[in-house]
Structures are given as C-alpha cells and as structure tokens.
Amino acid sequence: MVGRGVGLFACEGGTYEIDDLVLDHATRDVAEIHHPATLGIQIAKEIADELNVPAFYVNPMPVDELCDEARMTGVKGLYRTARSHPLNQKQVAIHHSEVVGKKYEDCNYVILHMGGGISITAHKKGRMVDTSRAGDAQGAICPNRSGDLCVDDIANLLKKGYTFEDCYELASNRGGLVDLLGTDDVRKVKEMIANGDKFAKLCYDAMIYTIIKWTAMMAGAMYGEVDGILLTGGMAYDEELVERIKQGCEWIAPVYVYAGSFETEGMASGAIRVLSGQEQAKKYTGKPVWDGFDFVD
C-alpha cells in the first residue's frame, strides 16, 4: 500500500516505509505544510494494517537534495531549502532514462513541472541539486502562484495594508494568472487572447518568458551539462507553450514532453522497486535531512 508523503520533515528522495514515527509526524503535520495529502500516509497505513501488507510513501513533497551552494543566501543564517514536485519529477526522470537506455543516476536533466504551480529543477546524477521554490515568491509566474517577488515588492504590499498572510497567499495559491486575470485556467487565458485581450497576451507571454529564464538558470547550475529538458504537468498539453519553450531552450539540450501527472505511476513504481529487490526501503529519521552547516557558527 502506498500513500502520498506530506507533512514530514525534509528527506532525500526514495521509497520509505511507513512506521509509527512516520504516522505520528504525518498526523501532526510536523512540517506545517497544511496540505490535504497529509491524509495519504494515514490512509495507506490503516489499509495496510488491515490487509497485513507493507506500507510505503515515495519521493515525498519535502524531498531536499540541494547542493551546498544552492542553500546559500546573502544573509548570514538564512538558507534555502527545497520545495518542488519531486514525486512527478523523479518518476518522469526515471521513465525517460529507461526510454533512452540509461540510468537516472547517470543523467543530468532540467525538469519542468507545470501545473497550478511550476517548479523547475536541476536533476544532477539522480539528485535534485537546485530548484525554483514553487509557492515561495520564487520562480516562474504560475497559474496560481506569483513567482519571483523581491523584498521591495513585498514591503510595498505591506505598506499598502496587505497582511503577511495576504502576501503568503499571493505567493502560494492566489497569485500569478489568477490574480492578474481572474483565472488559473490557461485555456481560458488563451480564449481571452483570441478575443483580443492584450493584457492577457502579455501575462501569458511573461509566464513563458520566466519559464525559459528559470530553465536556463537550472542548466547553469549544472554548468551546461544537460542531457535533456523534460516538460511535464497539465500545462505541457498546451502545444503553443511547449513550442515556445522549445524555441527558447533547445540550444541547451533536447526537449522532451511528458504531459500530465505521473504521480500515481511514481508511487506504484517506487513500491515495486522495493518489493522486487531493486532498491531497499529507506527509513524516516524524524529529523530534517539538512539542518545547517556544522562548520558555521
């Protein structure tokens, strides 16, 4: 039995067994993610116990494999952590590697998960070494998240009477196209463009522009050594968007499209790899995988 892994402390990617500690942390949402998928572990564990079968979760939301350089900011004691879509991204990476006859751990990819939120991630030899922080005022403009906002932008919003909670909402679930145009449905945005709405076209173009820009940044994080750029998520069904990303990014590496979500396949294949002996299930430690540099005061 497999459930979504949410509400836990940060960990490396892989397939994890659901034990009592995992169940306790997911139930209490110790990572304060406040996401309905925290129920996934609880449901999987309850059903597994009834059937007397193992329970797992795979590449959970808090996967954090950033390289040391990617953690740094210009403020002492303030560090970046990862927030992306690891379950879908890693499944697409593993599948694509199999298609081209390689191992995920031997390849370098830039992977774009493009749904309501967009995360653009550098996958270097099987690890997600850098990423845009989807939902944290960083990254591309999204259907329902703001993307990049600088400190001045947020300060000005606060001066205008916005609360901290308002700013967080704009960054995480009601910014981007939904704030700009009143919808997070890209199909409706394209209808607006077809009807002559110039501002809708500007917003759509800006979203694509920021996607291309962040893709190039993630390629730079791997010094340009990129085997492929993989597009996934619901927005990858948009042929115009895909074609324009190709135009902006194919100078980096070939672009491959895996439209839609592969999270269900990711959970199933992760469990299969463990049950078939290809991998060993990992054990959740109950502590963040990264908690600062031991050589920094």
Short mmCIF file of C-alpha atoms in Angstrom, two decimals:
data_model
loop_
_atom_site.label_atom_id
_atom_site.label_comp_id
_atom_site.label_asym_id
_atom_site.label_seq_id
_atom_site.Cartn_x
_atom_site.Cartn_y
_atom_site.Cartn_z
CA MET A 1 0.00 0.00 0.00
CA VAL A 2 1.36 3.43 -0.95
CA GLY A 3 0.31 6.92 0.16
CA ARG A 4 1.41 10.46 -0.61
CA GLY A 5 4.20 11.68 1.67
CA VAL A 6 3.33 15.10 3.09
CA GLY A 7 3.65 16.76 6.49
CA LEU A 8 7.05 15.25 7.27
CA PHE A 9 10.48 16.77 7.76
CA ALA A 10 12.75 17.11 4.72
CA CYS A 11 14.43 13.97 3.43
CA GLU A 12 16.30 12.56 0.45
CA GLY A 13 14.39 11.02 -2.43
CA GLY A 14 13.43 7.36 -2.44
CA THR A 15 10.83 4.91 -1.18
CA TYR A 16 10.21 4.96 2.58
CA GLU A 17 8.41 2.52 4.83
CA ILE A 18 5.52 3.92 6.86
CA ASP A 19 6.23 3.15 10.50
CA ASP A 20 4.82 4.55 13.74
CA LEU A 21 7.10 7.61 13.67
CA VAL A 22 6.08 8.46 10.11
CA LEU A 23 2.42 8.04 11.00
CA ASP A 24 2.77 10.26 14.07
CA HIS A 25 4.56 13.05 12.19
CA ALA A 26 2.17 12.96 9.25
CA THR A 27 -0.84 13.02 11.58
CA ARG A 28 0.56 16.02 13.44
CA ASP A 29 1.82 17.67 10.22
CA VAL A 30 5.14 18.46 11.90
CA ALA A 31 6.41 20.28 8.80
CA GLU A 32 3.34 22.56 8.89
CA ILE A 33 2.64 22.05 5.18
CA HIS A 34 -1.15 22.28 5.73
CA HIS A 35 -1.88 20.12 2.69
CA PRO A 36 -4.79 17.63 2.40
CA ALA A 37 -2.35 14.98 1.12
CA THR A 38 -1.13 14.55 4.71
CA LEU A 39 -4.03 12.10 4.91
CA GLY A 40 -2.31 9.86 2.36
CA ILE A 41 0.09 8.28 4.83
CA GLN A 42 -2.64 7.81 7.42
CA ILE A 43 -5.00 6.11 4.96
CA ALA A 44 -2.26 3.91 3.47
CA LYS A 45 -1.11 2.75 6.90
CA GLU A 46 -4.64 1.93 8.08
CA ILE A 47 -5.45 -0.13 4.98
CA ALA A 48 -2.05 -1.86 5.00
CA ASP A 49 -2.50 -2.91 8.62
CA GLU A 50 -5.94 -4.33 7.86
CA LEU A 51 -4.52 -6.34 4.93
CA ASN A 52 -1.26 -7.20 6.73
CA VAL A 53 0.87 -5.80 3.89
CA PRO A 54 3.75 -3.26 3.85
CA ALA A 55 3.01 0.46 3.56
CA PHE A 56 5.24 2.97 1.78
CA TYR A 57 5.46 6.55 0.58
CA VAL A 58 7.61 7.59 -2.37
CA ASN A 59 9.58 10.76 -3.14
CA PRO A 60 7.51 12.90 -0.77
CA MET A 61 6.85 16.60 -1.14
CA PRO A 62 9.66 17.57 1.30
CA VAL A 63 12.46 15.91 -0.71
CA ASP A 64 15.50 18.16 -0.24
CA GLU A 65 18.71 17.26 -2.06
CA LEU A 66 20.09 20.76 -2.68
CA CYS A 67 23.81 21.17 -3.13
CA ASP A 68 25.55 23.35 -0.56
CA GLU A 69 25.93 26.31 -2.91
CA ALA A 70 22.20 26.30 -3.68
CA ARG A 71 21.40 26.60 0.03
CA MET A 72 23.27 29.86 0.49
CA THR A 73 21.77 33.33 0.55
CA GLY A 74 23.48 36.67 1.12
CA VAL A 75 22.12 36.89 4.67
CA LYS A 76 24.02 35.07 7.42
CA GLY A 77 21.99 32.28 8.95
CA LEU A 78 19.31 32.39 6.24
CA TYR A 79 19.38 29.32 3.98
CA ARG A 80 17.32 27.97 1.11
CA THR A 81 15.53 24.66 1.33
CA ALA A 82 13.80 22.78 -1.46
CA ARG A 83 10.14 22.92 -2.36
CA SER A 84 9.08 21.41 -5.66
CA HIS A 85 7.17 18.45 -7.13
CA PRO A 86 9.57 15.53 -6.54
CA LEU A 87 7.11 12.65 -6.97
CA ASN A 88 6.13 13.62 -10.51
CA GLN A 89 9.55 14.96 -11.48
CA LYS A 90 11.53 11.93 -10.36
CA GLN A 91 9.09 9.50 -11.97
CA VAL A 92 9.36 11.35 -15.29
CA ALA A 93 13.15 11.36 -14.98
CA ILE A 94 13.31 7.63 -14.22
CA HIS A 95 10.91 6.81 -17.06
CA HIS A 96 12.74 8.96 -19.60
CA SER A 97 16.07 7.44 -18.58
CA GLU A 98 14.64 3.97 -19.22
CA VAL A 99 13.34 5.11 -22.63
CA VAL A 100 16.80 6.29 -23.71
CA GLY A 101 18.52 3.23 -22.22
CA LYS A 102 20.25 4.97 -19.33
CA LYS A 103 20.04 5.14 -15.54
CA TYR A 104 18.58 8.20 -13.85
CA GLU A 105 21.68 8.32 -11.64
CA ASP A 106 23.90 8.72 -14.71
CA CYS A 107 21.99 11.63 -16.29
CA ASN A 108 21.55 15.37 -15.90
CA TYR A 109 18.12 16.87 -16.58
CA VAL A 110 16.27 20.12 -16.17
CA ILE A 111 12.69 19.13 -15.37
CA LEU A 112 9.74 21.50 -15.57
CA HIS A 113 6.63 20.53 -13.63
CA MET A 114 3.96 22.88 -14.97
CA GLY A 115 0.60 22.77 -13.23
CA GLY A 116 -1.12 25.30 -10.98
CA GLY A 117 2.36 25.73 -9.55
CA ILE A 118 5.52 25.50 -11.61
CA SER A 119 8.76 24.03 -10.29
CA ILE A 120 11.89 23.98 -12.43
CA THR A 121 14.60 21.71 -11.09
CA ALA A 122 18.17 20.67 -11.84
CA HIS A 123 18.48 16.87 -11.55
CA LYS A 124 22.17 16.00 -11.40
CA LYS A 125 23.07 12.32 -11.34
CA GLY A 126 19.84 11.35 -9.60
CA ARG A 127 19.68 14.25 -7.14
CA MET A 128 17.60 17.43 -7.24
CA VAL A 129 20.50 19.80 -6.61
CA ASP A 130 18.68 23.09 -7.19
CA THR A 131 15.13 24.23 -7.84
CA SER A 132 12.80 27.17 -8.01
CA ARG A 133 10.81 27.22 -4.79
CA ALA A 134 7.29 26.72 -6.03
CA GLY A 135 4.90 28.78 -3.92
CA ASP A 136 7.53 30.82 -2.09
CA ALA A 137 7.71 34.03 -4.16
CA GLN A 138 10.42 32.50 -6.30
CA GLY A 139 10.46 31.04 -9.79
CA ALA A 140 8.33 31.48 -12.88
CA ILE A 141 4.96 33.21 -12.93
CA CYS A 142 2.41 30.42 -12.41
CA PRO A 143 -1.31 29.97 -12.96
CA ASN A 144 -1.94 30.44 -9.22
CA ARG A 145 1.40 31.49 -7.71
CA SER A 146 3.21 34.79 -8.05
CA GLY A 147 6.67 33.63 -9.00
CA ASP A 148 9.60 35.96 -8.32
CA LEU A 149 8.92 38.81 -5.91
CA CYS A 150 11.71 40.92 -4.42
CA VAL A 151 11.80 42.24 -0.87
CA ASP A 152 10.78 45.72 -2.04
CA ASP A 153 7.69 44.29 -3.73
CA ILE A 154 6.56 42.58 -0.55
CA ALA A 155 7.43 45.60 1.60
CA ASN A 156 5.33 47.84 -0.64
CA LEU A 157 2.38 45.46 -0.35
CA LEU A 158 2.69 45.56 3.44
CA LYS A 159 2.78 49.37 3.34
CA LYS A 160 -0.44 49.33 1.32
CA GLY A 161 -2.18 47.39 4.08
CA TYR A 162 -1.64 43.83 2.96
CA THR A 163 -1.03 41.41 5.83
CA PHE A 164 1.71 38.79 5.94
CA GLU A 165 -0.97 36.18 5.29
CA ASP A 166 -2.13 38.11 2.21
CA CYS A 167 1.40 38.14 0.82
CA TYR A 168 1.84 34.44 1.51
CA GLU A 169 -1.43 33.66 -0.26
CA LEU A 170 -0.30 35.61 -3.33
CA ALA A 171 2.95 33.66 -3.36
CA SER A 172 1.43 30.25 -2.76
CA ASN A 173 -2.08 29.89 -4.17
CA ARG A 174 -3.81 33.03 -5.40
CA GLY A 175 -1.12 34.93 -7.26
CA GLY A 176 0.05 34.58 -10.83
CA LEU A 177 -2.56 34.38 -13.58
CA VAL A 178 -5.45 34.09 -11.12
CA ASP A 179 -4.54 37.46 -9.57
CA LEU A 180 -3.65 39.08 -12.89
CA LEU A 181 -6.55 37.77 -14.96
CA GLY A 182 -9.04 36.22 -12.57
CA THR A 183 -8.45 32.64 -13.70
CA ASP A 184 -5.79 29.98 -13.30
CA ASP A 185 -7.08 28.06 -16.33
CA VAL A 186 -4.59 28.61 -19.15
CA ARG A 187 -7.23 27.54 -21.69
CA LYS A 188 -9.43 30.45 -20.61
CA VAL A 189 -6.45 32.79 -20.80
CA LYS A 190 -5.88 31.72 -24.40
CA GLU A 191 -9.56 32.36 -25.15
CA MET A 192 -9.09 35.87 -23.78
CA ILE A 193 -6.08 36.32 -26.05
CA ALA A 194 -8.04 35.05 -29.07
CA ASN A 195 -10.70 37.67 -28.27
CA GLY A 196 -8.11 40.44 -28.47
CA ASP A 197 -7.21 40.92 -24.80
CA LYS A 198 -3.72 42.47 -24.96
CA PHE A 199 -3.10 42.26 -21.23
CA ALA A 200 -3.92 38.55 -21.22
CA LYS A 201 -1.37 38.07 -24.00
CA LEU A 202 1.24 40.00 -22.03
CA CYS A 203 0.63 37.83 -18.94
CA TYR A 204 0.81 34.59 -20.95
CA ASP A 205 3.98 35.75 -22.72
CA ALA A 206 5.54 36.79 -19.40
CA MET A 207 4.80 33.39 -17.88
CA ILE A 208 6.55 31.65 -20.77
CA TYR A 209 9.44 34.13 -20.59
CA THR A 210 10.02 33.39 -16.90
CA ILE A 211 9.77 29.63 -17.51
CA ILE A 212 12.50 29.86 -20.16
CA LYS A 213 14.64 32.08 -17.93
CA TRP A 214 14.47 29.70 -14.97
CA THR A 215 15.18 26.71 -17.20
CA ALA A 216 18.41 28.35 -18.32
CA MET A 217 19.28 29.08 -14.69
CA MET A 218 18.90 25.43 -13.74
CA ALA A 219 21.04 24.43 -16.72
CA GLY A 220 23.68 26.83 -15.44
CA ALA A 221 23.53 25.12 -12.04
CA MET A 222 24.92 22.05 -13.84
CA TYR A 223 27.47 24.06 -15.84
CA GLY A 224 25.52 23.43 -19.03
CA GLU A 225 25.97 19.66 -18.86
CA VAL A 226 22.35 18.76 -19.58
CA ASP A 227 21.17 15.55 -21.25
CA GLY A 228 17.60 16.69 -21.69
CA ILE A 229 14.90 19.16 -20.70
CA LEU A 230 11.74 17.31 -19.64
CA LEU A 231 8.34 19.02 -19.63
CA THR A 232 5.54 17.55 -17.52
CA GLY A 233 2.31 18.57 -15.79
CA GLY A 234 -1.03 19.68 -17.19
CA MET A 235 0.33 22.74 -18.97
CA ALA A 236 2.54 20.50 -21.10
CA TYR A 237 -0.63 19.74 -23.10
CA ASP A 238 -0.52 23.34 -24.38
CA GLU A 239 1.16 22.91 -27.77
CA GLU A 240 1.89 26.62 -28.21
CA LEU A 241 3.52 26.87 -24.79
CA VAL A 242 5.61 23.76 -25.45
CA GLU A 243 6.74 25.01 -28.85
CA ARG A 244 7.80 28.37 -27.43
CA ILE A 245 9.72 26.69 -24.59
CA LYS A 246 11.48 24.59 -27.21
CA GLN A 247 12.38 27.71 -29.16
CA GLY A 248 13.81 29.27 -26.01
CA CYS A 249 15.60 26.23 -24.60
CA GLU A 250 16.66 23.77 -27.30
CA TRP A 251 20.04 25.50 -27.51
CA ILE A 252 20.66 23.99 -24.07
CA ALA A 253 19.56 20.39 -24.71
CA PRO A 254 16.82 18.41 -26.47
CA VAL A 255 13.32 19.00 -25.09
CA TYR A 256 11.04 16.03 -24.32
CA VAL A 257 7.36 16.21 -23.40
CA TYR A 258 5.60 14.02 -20.82
CA ALA A 259 2.30 15.85 -20.44
CA GLY A 260 0.10 15.22 -17.43
CA SER A 261 0.82 13.85 -13.98
CA PHE A 262 2.75 10.65 -13.30
CA GLU A 263 2.43 10.72 -9.52
CA THR A 264 0.31 7.56 -9.33
CA GLU A 265 2.83 5.73 -11.51
CA GLY A 266 5.60 7.15 -9.32
CA MET A 267 4.07 5.72 -6.15
CA ALA A 268 3.47 2.33 -7.75
CA SER A 269 6.90 2.03 -9.36
CA GLY A 270 8.65 3.09 -6.15
CA ALA A 271 6.94 0.33 -4.21
CA ILE A 272 7.63 -2.19 -6.98
CA ARG A 273 11.34 -1.36 -6.96
CA VAL A 274 11.46 -2.15 -3.24
CA LEU A 275 9.28 -5.26 -3.33
CA SER A 276 11.24 -6.65 -6.29
CA GLY A 277 14.57 -6.10 -4.55
CA GLN A 278 15.84 -3.42 -6.94
CA GLU A 279 16.01 -0.92 -4.08
CA GLN A 280 15.94 -1.03 -0.31
CA ALA A 281 13.23 0.88 1.53
CA LYS A 282 14.56 3.90 3.39
CA LYS A 283 13.74 4.72 6.99
CA TYR A 284 12.49 8.13 8.06
CA THR A 285 14.70 9.56 10.81
CA GLY A 286 12.28 12.12 12.19
CA LYS A 287 14.85 14.87 11.64
CA PRO A 288 15.37 17.20 8.65
CA VAL A 289 17.95 15.80 6.24
CA TRP A 290 19.71 19.18 6.38
CA ASP A 291 19.78 21.41 9.44
CA GLY A 292 22.64 23.82 8.83
CA PHE A 293 26.37 23.64 8.18
CA ASP A 294 28.35 22.18 11.07
CA PHE A 295 31.33 24.43 10.25
CA VAL A 296 29.35 27.70 10.53
CA ASP A 297 28.73 29.40 13.87
#
